[in-house]
Tab-separated table of C-alpha atoms in Angstrom:
chain	number	residue	atom	x	y	z
A	1373	UNK	CA	1.628	6.429	10.611
A	1374	UNK	CA	-1.993	6.425	9.577
A	1375	UNK	CA	-4.540	3.770	10.223
A	1376	UNK	CA	-6.153	2.302	7.136
A	1377	UNK	CA	-8.830	-0.084	8.318
A	1378	UNK	CA	-7.047	-2.813	10.243
A	1379	UNK	CA	-3.516	-2.007	9.095
A	1380	UNK	CA	-1.206	0.976	9.312
A	1381	UNK	CA	0.227	3.047	6.513
A	1382	UNK	CA	3.860	3.584	7.440
A	1383	UNK	CA	5.767	6.580	6.148
A	1384	UNK	CA	9.367	6.859	4.998
A	1385	UNK	CA	10.960	9.917	3.411
A	1386	UNK	CA	10.502	8.674	-0.163
A	1387	UNK	CA	7.548	6.261	0.067
A	1388	UNK	CA	4.651	4.922	2.111
A	1389	UNK	CA	3.720	1.283	2.621
A	1390	UNK	CA	1.275	-1.007	4.351
A	1391	UNK	CA	1.263	-4.725	5.008
A	1392	UNK	CA	-2.221	-6.211	4.982
A	1393	UNK	CA	-0.853	-9.612	6.055
A	1394	UNK	CA	-3.754	-12.078	5.875
A	1395	UNK	CA	-6.378	-9.319	6.294
A	1396	UNK	CA	-6.124	-8.306	2.635
A	1397	UNK	CA	-6.136	-11.019	-0.018
A	1398	UNK	CA	-3.034	-10.994	-2.179
A	1399	UNK	CA	-5.249	-10.893	-5.276
A	1400	UNK	CA	-6.678	-7.463	-4.378
A	1401	UNK	CA	-3.792	-5.718	-2.590
A	1402	UNK	CA	-3.173	-3.572	-5.692
A	1403	UNK	CA	-6.802	-2.450	-5.744
A	1404	UNK	CA	-6.592	-1.500	-2.063
A	1405	UNK	CA	-3.349	0.433	-2.654
A	1406	UNK	CA	-4.945	2.324	-5.532
A	1407	UNK	CA	-7.977	3.198	-3.432
A	1408	UNK	CA	-5.826	4.423	-0.536
A	1409	UNK	CA	-3.504	6.562	-2.662
A	1410	UNK	CA	-4.912	10.069	-2.638
A	1411	UNK	CA	-7.567	9.166	-0.058
A	1412	UNK	CA	-5.995	7.760	3.118
A	1413	UNK	CA	-2.466	8.510	1.871
A	1414	UNK	CA	-1.497	11.705	0.005
A	1415	UNK	CA	-0.351	11.109	-3.573
A	1416	UNK	CA	2.987	12.891	-3.162
A	1417	UNK	CA	5.036	9.654	-3.128
A	1418	UNK	CA	4.542	5.982	-4.046
A	1419	UNK	CA	2.431	3.687	-1.887
A	1420	UNK	CA	3.546	0.049	-1.645
A	1421	UNK	CA	0.970	-2.544	-0.629
A	1422	UNK	CA	2.014	-5.944	0.709
A	1423	UNK	CA	-0.093	-8.993	1.483
A	1424	UNK	CA	0.614	-12.567	2.512
A	1425	UNK	CA	-0.354	-15.205	-0.040
A	1426	UNK	CA	-1.734	-18.609	0.885
A	1427	UNK	CA	1.418	-20.348	-0.414
A	1428	UNK	CA	3.635	-18.514	2.089
A	1429	UNK	CA	4.932	-15.881	-0.326
A	1430	UNK	CA	4.171	-12.162	-0.320
A	1431	UNK	CA	2.529	-10.073	-3.014
A	1432	UNK	CA	3.757	-6.500	-3.496
A	1433	UNK	CA	1.952	-3.856	-5.549
A	1434	UNK	CA	2.866	-0.211	-5.906
A	1435	UNK	CA	0.819	2.815	-6.888
A	1436	UNK	CA	2.339	6.201	-7.472
A	1437	UNK	CA	1.529	9.744	-8.452
A	1438	UNK	CA	1.080	10.376	-12.158
A	1439	UNK	CA	3.875	12.962	-12.157
A	1440	UNK	CA	6.438	12.020	-9.511
A	1441	UNK	CA	8.375	14.912	-8.069
A	1442	UNK	CA	11.554	12.833	-7.724
């Protein structure tokens, strides 16, 4: 696990993910994921970003390497 601001980037064998909950607006979670990929998280596997929306749903965005190795 890595800390990315006020949330953690969790690692699984084939992907990484973070859940910004209410700390990251659902409208910018994709921007945050893109900024973290290659900076706070190596670009060797996809990075999923999740955030809670004001209507009670969740927003999920994914960023990945340009040439996935899988």
